[in-house]
Amino acid sequence: QKEVEQDPGPLSVPEGAIVSLNCTYSNSAFQYFMWYRQYSRKGPELLMYTYSSGNKEDGRFTAQVDKSSKYISLFIRDSQPSDSATYLCAMSANDYKLSFGAGTTVTVRA
Amino acid sequence: GAGVSQSPSNKVTEKGKDVELRCDPISGHTALYWYRQSLGQGLEFLIYFQGNSAPDKSGLPSDRFSAERTGGSVSTLTIQRTQQEDSAVYLCASSPTSLLTDTQYFGPGTRLTVL
């Protein structure tokens, strides 16, 4: 079993819809949770960063962490075609070594 | 400013050949990381550099893989006697320090195909 599980999708939504992405994990030591966005043929870029449980909002993006369930989510409101990308969750216990999910490919249709 | 750059962007090689992949990190970043991204898989950590030293090589898959960093800047990942299972995108990232709170900035990757 992988340490971090993420449904690869693909996910296709109409413009303006809410995109819901999630990951589950098995390592209870994880306490830093990140979401990266990766456009085709590009490297991942950090979108959101959350420490421990709770919610964090940044513009149209909301990250949620539920450590009791070992479950994290990313919501994208009012999705745009420019949001079409692969979204990767990543997490760490307490150092630089990140454990990544496989990524979910999202397409927002105009 | 300039981001992380990697070269070549694509590399096709024959099984058994050696390949060298290059990473130019963001200037001033002391921490450098190599990852491998295989189709349908998440990023897999390979090695971490702090300056020119590699205190963590735990992710290197076999002794065919090696890496070095010189001048606290450029890093080279070398794969000897390549195998078809080495086909993947190799990503390099750098950060100001190795603190978890420092964002890792990724390069565009080198897509390696072993025939």
PDB file of C-alpha atoms in Angstrom:
ATOM      1  CA  GLN A   1       0.000   0.000   0.000  1.00  0.00           C
ATOM      2  CA  LYS A   2       1.291   3.430  -0.917  1.00  0.00           C
ATOM      3  CA  GLU A   3       1.944   5.896   1.875  1.00  0.00           C
ATOM      4  CA  VAL A   4      -0.144   8.531   0.076  1.00  0.00           C
ATOM      5  CA  GLU A   5      -3.138   7.616  -2.074  1.00  0.00           C
ATOM      6  CA  GLN A   6      -4.630   9.968  -4.628  1.00  0.00           C
ATOM      7  CA  ASP A   7      -7.235   9.204  -7.268  1.00  0.00           C
ATOM      8  CA  PRO A   8      -5.580   9.942 -10.624  1.00  0.00           C
ATOM      9  CA  GLY A   9      -8.871  10.882 -12.260  1.00  0.00           C
ATOM     10  CA  PRO A  10      -9.090  12.268 -14.830  1.00  0.00           C
ATOM     11  CA  LEU A  11     -11.601  14.833 -13.650  1.00  0.00           C
ATOM     12  CA  SER A  12     -13.490  16.996 -16.172  1.00  0.00           C
ATOM     13  CA  VAL A  13     -15.722  19.873 -15.044  1.00  0.00           C
ATOM     14  CA  PRO A  14     -17.436  22.821 -16.735  1.00  0.00           C
ATOM     15  CA  GLU A  15     -16.080  26.311 -16.187  1.00  0.00           C
ATOM     16  CA  GLY A  16     -17.379  27.810 -12.951  1.00  0.00           C
ATOM     17  CA  ALA A  17     -17.821  24.482 -11.185  1.00  0.00           C
ATOM     18  CA  ILE A  18     -16.223  23.571  -7.875  1.00  0.00           C
ATOM     19  CA  VAL A  19     -13.345  21.142  -8.181  1.00  0.00           C
ATOM     20  CA  SER A  20     -12.867  18.782  -5.263  1.00  0.00           C
ATOM     21  CA  LEU A  21      -9.609  16.870  -4.861  1.00  0.00           C
ATOM     22  CA  ASN A  22      -8.475  14.663  -2.034  1.00  0.00           C
ATOM     23  CA  CYS A  23      -5.749  12.393  -0.696  1.00  0.00           C
ATOM     24  CA  THR A  24      -5.560   9.831   2.047  1.00  0.00           C
ATOM     25  CA  TYR A  25      -2.422   8.802   3.875  1.00  0.00           C
ATOM     26  CA  SER A  26      -1.256   6.155   6.277  1.00  0.00           C
ATOM     27  CA  ASN A  27       1.629   7.772   8.180  1.00  0.00           C
ATOM     28  CA  SER A  28       0.246   9.395  11.318  1.00  0.00           C
ATOM     29  CA  ALA A  29       3.515  11.347  11.725  1.00  0.00           C
ATOM     30  CA  PHE A  30       2.693  13.577   8.756  1.00  0.00           C
ATOM     31  CA  GLN A  31       1.933  17.088   9.913  1.00  0.00           C
ATOM     32  CA  TYR A  32       2.816  19.288   6.967  1.00  0.00           C
ATOM     33  CA  PHE A  33       0.497  19.111   3.988  1.00  0.00           C
ATOM     34  CA  MET A  34       0.927  20.707   0.600  1.00  0.00           C
ATOM     35  CA  TRP A  35      -0.795  20.932  -2.742  1.00  0.00           C
ATOM     36  CA  TYR A  36       1.227  21.393  -5.909  1.00  0.00           C
ATOM     37  CA  ARG A  37      -0.045  22.231  -9.391  1.00  0.00           C
ATOM     38  CA  GLN A  38       1.759  20.848 -12.428  1.00  0.00           C
ATOM     39  CA  TYR A  39       1.068  22.008 -15.947  1.00  0.00           C
ATOM     40  CA  SER A  40       1.951  19.721 -18.827  1.00  0.00           C
ATOM     41  CA  ARG A  41       5.696  19.494 -19.433  1.00  0.00           C
ATOM     42  CA  LYS A  42       6.404  21.759 -16.452  1.00  0.00           C
ATOM     43  CA  GLY A  43       7.649  21.207 -12.924  1.00  0.00           C
ATOM     44  CA  PRO A  44       5.252  21.257  -9.953  1.00  0.00           C
ATOM     45  CA  GLU A  45       4.620  24.604  -8.255  1.00  0.00           C
ATOM     46  CA  LEU A  46       3.433  25.027  -4.687  1.00  0.00           C
ATOM     47  CA  LEU A  47      -0.191  26.143  -4.353  1.00  0.00           C
ATOM     48  CA  MET A  48      -1.081  25.744  -0.699  1.00  0.00           C
ATOM     49  CA  TYR A  49       0.690  24.768   2.515  1.00  0.00           C
ATOM     50  CA  THR A  50      -1.033  23.719   5.745  1.00  0.00           C
ATOM     51  CA  TYR A  51       0.352  22.689   9.079  1.00  0.00           C
ATOM     52  CA  SER A  52      -1.606  20.135  11.144  1.00  0.00           C
ATOM     53  CA  SER A  53      -5.392  20.016  10.991  1.00  0.00           C
ATOM     54  CA  GLY A  54      -7.708  22.773   9.869  1.00  0.00           C
ATOM     55  CA  ASN A  55      -8.647  24.871   6.869  1.00  0.00           C
ATOM     56  CA  LYS A  56      -6.726  27.408   4.869  1.00  0.00           C
ATOM     57  CA  GLU A  57      -8.114  29.669   2.187  1.00  0.00           C
ATOM     58  CA  ASP A  58      -6.257  31.538  -0.538  1.00  0.00           C
ATOM     59  CA  GLY A  59      -8.440  33.236  -3.115  1.00  0.00           C
ATOM     60  CA  ARG A  60     -10.414  30.568  -4.963  1.00  0.00           C
ATOM     61  CA  PHE A  61      -8.479  27.750  -3.278  1.00  0.00           C
ATOM     62  CA  THR A  62      -9.312  26.097   0.060  1.00  0.00           C
ATOM     63  CA  ALA A  63      -7.217  23.363   1.655  1.00  0.00           C
ATOM     64  CA  GLN A  64      -8.586  21.166   4.421  1.00  0.00           C
ATOM     65  CA  VAL A  65      -6.763  18.709   6.639  1.00  0.00           C
ATOM     66  CA  ASP A  66      -8.429  16.118   8.857  1.00  0.00           C
ATOM     67  CA  LYS A  67      -5.644  14.316  10.693  1.00  0.00           C
ATOM     68  CA  SER A  68      -8.069  12.113  12.620  1.00  0.00           C
ATOM     69  CA  SER A  69      -9.229  10.620   9.318  1.00  0.00           C
ATOM     70  CA  LYS A  70      -5.858  10.951   7.587  1.00  0.00           C
ATOM     71  CA  TYR A  71      -7.605  12.815   4.777  1.00  0.00           C
ATOM     72  CA  ILE A  72      -6.797  16.073   3.028  1.00  0.00           C
ATOM     73  CA  SER A  73      -8.766  18.022   0.446  1.00  0.00           C
ATOM     74  CA  LEU A  74      -8.335  20.874  -1.993  1.00  0.00           C
ATOM     75  CA  PHE A  75     -11.313  22.808  -3.327  1.00  0.00           C
ATOM     76  CA  ILE A  76     -11.170  25.144  -6.298  1.00  0.00           C
ATOM     77  CA  ARG A  77     -14.122  27.517  -6.565  1.00  0.00           C
ATOM     78  CA  ASP A  78     -15.272  29.184  -9.777  1.00  0.00           C
ATOM     79  CA  SER A  79     -12.910  26.987 -11.786  1.00  0.00           C
ATOM     80  CA  GLN A  80     -11.328  28.424 -14.922  1.00  0.00           C
ATOM     81  CA  PRO A  81      -9.842  26.720 -18.006  1.00  0.00           C
ATOM     82  CA  SER A  82      -6.459  27.956 -16.742  1.00  0.00           C
ATOM     83  CA  ASP A  83      -6.908  25.663 -13.722  1.00  0.00           C
ATOM     84  CA  SER A  84      -6.564  22.658 -16.038  1.00  0.00           C
ATOM     85  CA  ALA A  85      -3.501  20.846 -14.711  1.00  0.00           C
ATOM     86  CA  THR A  86      -2.404  17.923 -12.592  1.00  0.00           C
ATOM     87  CA  TYR A  87      -2.743  18.510  -8.855  1.00  0.00           C
ATOM     88  CA  LEU A  88      -0.378  16.686  -6.525  1.00  0.00           C
ATOM     89  CA  CYS A  89      -0.742  16.373  -2.788  1.00  0.00           C
ATOM     90  CA  ALA A  90       2.441  16.133  -0.754  1.00  0.00           C
ATOM     91  CA  MET A  91       3.148  15.711   2.912  1.00  0.00           C
ATOM     92  CA  SER A  92       5.957  15.417   5.403  1.00  0.00           C
ATOM     93  CA  ALA A  93       6.532  14.534   9.028  1.00  0.00           C
ATOM     94  CA  ASN A  94       9.104  17.147   9.922  1.00  0.00           C
ATOM     95  CA  ASP A  95      11.748  17.569   7.239  1.00  0.00           C
ATOM     96  CA  TYR A  96      12.475  18.177   3.574  1.00  0.00           C
ATOM     97  CA  LYS A  97      11.539  14.656   2.475  1.00  0.00           C
ATOM     98  CA  LEU A  98       8.125  14.958   0.836  1.00  0.00           C
ATOM     99  CA  SER A  99       5.816  12.036   0.097  1.00  0.00           C
ATOM    100  CA  PHE A 100       3.694  12.718  -2.967  1.00  0.00           C
ATOM    101  CA  GLY A 101       0.417  11.377  -4.251  1.00  0.00           C
ATOM    102  CA  ALA A 102       0.228  10.225  -7.870  1.00  0.00           C
ATOM    103  CA  GLY A 103      -1.614  13.391  -8.912  1.00  0.00           C
ATOM    104  CA  THR A 104      -5.138  14.072 -10.225  1.00  0.00           C
ATOM    105  CA  THR A 105      -5.496  15.410 -13.756  1.00  0.00           C
ATOM    106  CA  VAL A 106      -8.158  18.112 -13.986  1.00  0.00           C
ATOM    107  CA  THR A 107      -9.694  19.591 -17.131  1.00  0.00           C
ATOM    108  CA  VAL A 108     -11.956  22.638 -16.890  1.00  0.00           C
ATOM    109  CA  ARG A 109     -14.103  22.919 -20.012  1.00  0.00           C
ATOM    110  CA  ALA A 110     -14.881  26.399 -21.348  1.00  0.00           C
TER     111      ALA A 110
ATOM    112  CA  GLY B   1      14.502  36.093 -11.566  1.00  0.00           C
ATOM    113  CA  ALA B   2      15.664  32.852 -13.118  1.00  0.00           C
ATOM    114  CA  GLY B   3      14.118  29.658 -11.864  1.00  0.00           C
ATOM    115  CA  VAL B   4      15.518  26.152 -11.710  1.00  0.00           C
ATOM    116  CA  SER B   5      16.701  24.976 -15.096  1.00  0.00           C
ATOM    117  CA  GLN B   6      17.416  21.453 -16.274  1.00  0.00           C
ATOM    118  CA  SER B   7      19.075  20.023 -19.336  1.00  0.00           C
ATOM    119  CA  PRO B   8      18.486  18.297 -21.591  1.00  0.00           C
ATOM    120  CA  SER B   9      14.706  18.614 -21.655  1.00  0.00           C
ATOM    121  CA  ASN B  10      14.461  15.269 -23.428  1.00  0.00           C
ATOM    122  CA  LYS B  11      16.915  12.402 -23.644  1.00  0.00           C
ATOM    123  CA  VAL B  12      16.496   9.204 -25.628  1.00  0.00           C
ATOM    124  CA  THR B  13      19.120   6.556 -25.062  1.00  0.00           C
ATOM    125  CA  GLU B  14      19.702   2.902 -25.682  1.00  0.00           C
ATOM    126  CA  LYS B  15      19.650   0.319 -22.944  1.00  0.00           C
ATOM    127  CA  GLY B  16      23.062  -0.069 -21.396  1.00  0.00           C
ATOM    128  CA  LYS B  17      24.293   3.456 -22.154  1.00  0.00           C
ATOM    129  CA  ASP B  18      25.212   5.997 -19.466  1.00  0.00           C
ATOM    130  CA  VAL B  19      23.359   9.329 -19.207  1.00  0.00           C
ATOM    131  CA  GLU B  20      24.032  12.593 -17.373  1.00  0.00           C
ATOM    132  CA  LEU B  21      21.255  14.957 -16.355  1.00  0.00           C
ATOM    133  CA  ARG B  22      22.036  18.512 -15.285  1.00  0.00           C
ATOM    134  CA  CYS B  23      20.334  20.849 -12.823  1.00  0.00           C
ATOM    135  CA  ASP B  24      21.003  24.560 -12.313  1.00  0.00           C
ATOM    136  CA  PRO B  25      19.307  25.631  -9.087  1.00  0.00           C
ATOM    137  CA  ILE B  26      18.162  29.102  -8.143  1.00  0.00           C
ATOM    138  CA  SER B  27      21.168  31.205  -7.186  1.00  0.00           C
ATOM    139  CA  GLY B  28      21.795  31.199  -3.448  1.00  0.00           C
ATOM    140  CA  HIS B  29      19.722  28.107  -2.711  1.00  0.00           C
ATOM    141  CA  THR B  30      21.779  25.783  -0.539  1.00  0.00           C
ATOM    142  CA  ALA B  31      19.412  22.807  -0.678  1.00  0.00           C
ATOM    143  CA  LEU B  32      18.939  20.783  -3.843  1.00  0.00           C
ATOM    144  CA  TYR B  33      16.785  17.703  -4.443  1.00  0.00           C
ATOM    145  CA  TRP B  34      16.345  15.155  -7.200  1.00  0.00           C
ATOM    146  CA  TYR B  35      13.032  13.371  -7.751  1.00  0.00           C
ATOM    147  CA  ARG B  36      11.796  10.844 -10.279  1.00  0.00           C
ATOM    148  CA  GLN B  37       8.270  10.933 -11.709  1.00  0.00           C
ATOM    149  CA  SER B  38       7.145   7.776 -13.458  1.00  0.00           C
ATOM    150  CA  LEU B  39       3.894   7.490 -15.398  1.00  0.00           C
ATOM    151  CA  GLY B  40       0.983   7.239 -12.991  1.00  0.00           C
ATOM    152  CA  GLN B  41       3.262   7.503  -9.992  1.00  0.00           C
ATOM    153  CA  GLY B  42       3.883  10.331  -7.592  1.00  0.00           C
ATOM    154  CA  LEU B  43       7.218  12.031  -7.320  1.00  0.00           C
ATOM    155  CA  GLU B  44       9.787   9.729  -5.782  1.00  0.00           C
ATOM    156  CA  PHE B  45      12.582  11.308  -3.724  1.00  0.00           C
ATOM    157  CA  LEU B  46      16.057  10.319  -4.886  1.00  0.00           C
ATOM    158  CA  ILE B  47      18.707  12.445  -3.154  1.00  0.00           C
ATOM    159  CA  TYR B  48      19.191  15.635  -1.163  1.00  0.00           C
ATOM    160  CA  PHE B  49      22.183  17.989  -1.236  1.00  0.00           C
ATOM    161  CA  GLN B  50      23.093  20.584   1.363  1.00  0.00           C
ATOM    162  CA  GLY B  51      25.811  22.609  -0.285  1.00  0.00           C
ATOM    163  CA  ASN B  52      28.086  20.111  -2.005  1.00  0.00           C
ATOM    164  CA  SER B  53      27.346  17.312   0.455  1.00  0.00           C
ATOM    165  CA  ALA B  54      24.670  14.657   0.045  1.00  0.00           C
ATOM    166  CA  PRO B  55      23.583  13.704   3.571  1.00  0.00           C
ATOM    167  CA  ASP B  56      20.594  11.755   2.257  1.00  0.00           C
ATOM    168  CA  LYS B  57      20.958   9.380  -0.685  1.00  0.00           C
ATOM    169  CA  SER B  58      18.292   7.022   0.599  1.00  0.00           C
ATOM    170  CA  GLY B  59      16.073   7.267  -2.483  1.00  0.00           C
ATOM    171  CA  LEU B  60      18.624   6.245  -5.094  1.00  0.00           C
ATOM    172  CA  PRO B  61      17.200   3.005  -6.574  1.00  0.00           C
ATOM    173  CA  SER B  62      20.496   1.235  -7.195  1.00  0.00           C
ATOM    174  CA  ASP B  63      24.239   1.732  -7.385  1.00  0.00           C
ATOM    175  CA  ARG B  64      23.811   2.599 -11.059  1.00  0.00           C
ATOM    176  CA  PHE B  65      22.553   5.987  -9.896  1.00  0.00           C
ATOM    177  CA  SER B  66      24.897   8.656  -8.580  1.00  0.00           C
ATOM    178  CA  ALA B  67      24.847  12.412  -8.208  1.00  0.00           C
ATOM    179  CA  GLU B  68      27.211  15.201  -7.417  1.00  0.00           C
ATOM    180  CA  ARG B  69      27.032  18.906  -6.817  1.00  0.00           C
ATOM    181  CA  THR B  70      29.874  21.328  -7.341  1.00  0.00           C
ATOM    182  CA  GLY B  71      30.437  24.883  -6.144  1.00  0.00           C
ATOM    183  CA  GLY B  72      27.249  24.685  -4.139  1.00  0.00           C
ATOM    184  CA  SER B  73      25.407  25.174  -7.402  1.00  0.00           C
ATOM    185  CA  VAL B  74      25.123  22.880 -10.431  1.00  0.00           C
ATOM    186  CA  SER B  75      24.227  19.251  -9.855  1.00  0.00           C
ATOM    187  CA  THR B  76      24.548  16.258 -12.161  1.00  0.00           C
ATOM    188  CA  LEU B  77      22.601  13.021 -11.857  1.00  0.00           C
ATOM    189  CA  THR B  78      24.302  10.120 -13.604  1.00  0.00           C
ATOM    190  CA  ILE B  79      22.634   6.842 -14.500  1.00  0.00           C
ATOM    191  CA  GLN B  80      25.000   4.100 -15.625  1.00  0.00           C
ATOM    192  CA  ARG B  81      24.029   1.144 -17.781  1.00  0.00           C
ATOM    193  CA  THR B  82      20.504   2.447 -18.243  1.00  0.00           C
ATOM    194  CA  GLN B  83      17.563   0.051 -18.132  1.00  0.00           C
ATOM    195  CA  GLN B  84      14.080   0.449 -19.591  1.00  0.00           C
ATOM    196  CA  GLU B  85      12.625   0.852 -16.100  1.00  0.00           C
ATOM    197  CA  ASP B  86      14.729   4.007 -15.722  1.00  0.00           C
ATOM    198  CA  SER B  87      12.430   5.741 -18.223  1.00  0.00           C
ATOM    199  CA  ALA B  88      10.780   8.600 -16.334  1.00  0.00           C
ATOM    200  CA  VAL B  89      10.843  12.350 -15.842  1.00  0.00           C
ATOM    201  CA  TYR B  90      13.693  13.406 -13.567  1.00  0.00           C
ATOM    202  CA  LEU B  91      12.923  16.575 -11.639  1.00  0.00           C
ATOM    203  CA  CYS B  92      15.280  18.781  -9.731  1.00  0.00           C
ATOM    204  CA  ALA B  93      14.200  21.221  -7.021  1.00  0.00           C
ATOM    205  CA  SER B  94      15.997  23.765  -4.888  1.00  0.00           C
ATOM    206  CA  SER B  95      15.150  25.723  -1.763  1.00  0.00           C
ATOM    207  CA  PRO B  96      16.912  28.441   0.262  1.00  0.00           C
ATOM    208  CA  THR B  97      17.551  25.988   3.093  1.00  0.00           C
ATOM    209  CA  SER B  98      16.393  22.479   3.931  1.00  0.00           C
ATOM    210  CA  LEU B  99      13.796  23.731   6.405  1.00  0.00           C
ATOM    211  CA  LEU B 100      10.405  22.255   5.616  1.00  0.00           C
ATOM    212  CA  THR B 101       8.896  25.739   5.649  1.00  0.00           C
ATOM    213  CA  ASP B 102      11.125  26.725   2.707  1.00  0.00           C
ATOM    214  CA  THR B 103       9.325  26.115  -0.577  1.00  0.00           C
ATOM    215  CA  GLN B 104      10.941  23.662  -2.966  1.00  0.00           C
ATOM    216  CA  TYR B 105      11.072  25.216  -6.442  1.00  0.00           C
ATOM    217  CA  PHE B 106      11.029  22.683  -9.240  1.00  0.00           C
ATOM    218  CA  GLY B 107      12.635  22.724 -12.646  1.00  0.00           C
ATOM    219  CA  PRO B 108      10.776  21.544 -15.777  1.00  0.00           C
ATOM    220  CA  GLY B 109      12.409  18.126 -15.659  1.00  0.00           C
ATOM    221  CA  THR B 110      14.324  15.904 -18.046  1.00  0.00           C
ATOM    222  CA  ARG B 111      12.209  13.288 -19.803  1.00  0.00           C
ATOM    223  CA  LEU B 112      14.370  10.163 -20.151  1.00  0.00           C
ATOM    224  CA  THR B 113      13.399   7.394 -22.528  1.00  0.00           C
ATOM    225  CA  VAL B 114      15.440   4.198 -22.545  1.00  0.00           C
ATOM    226  CA  LEU B 115      14.866   2.080 -25.640  1.00  0.00           C
TER     227      LEU B 115
END
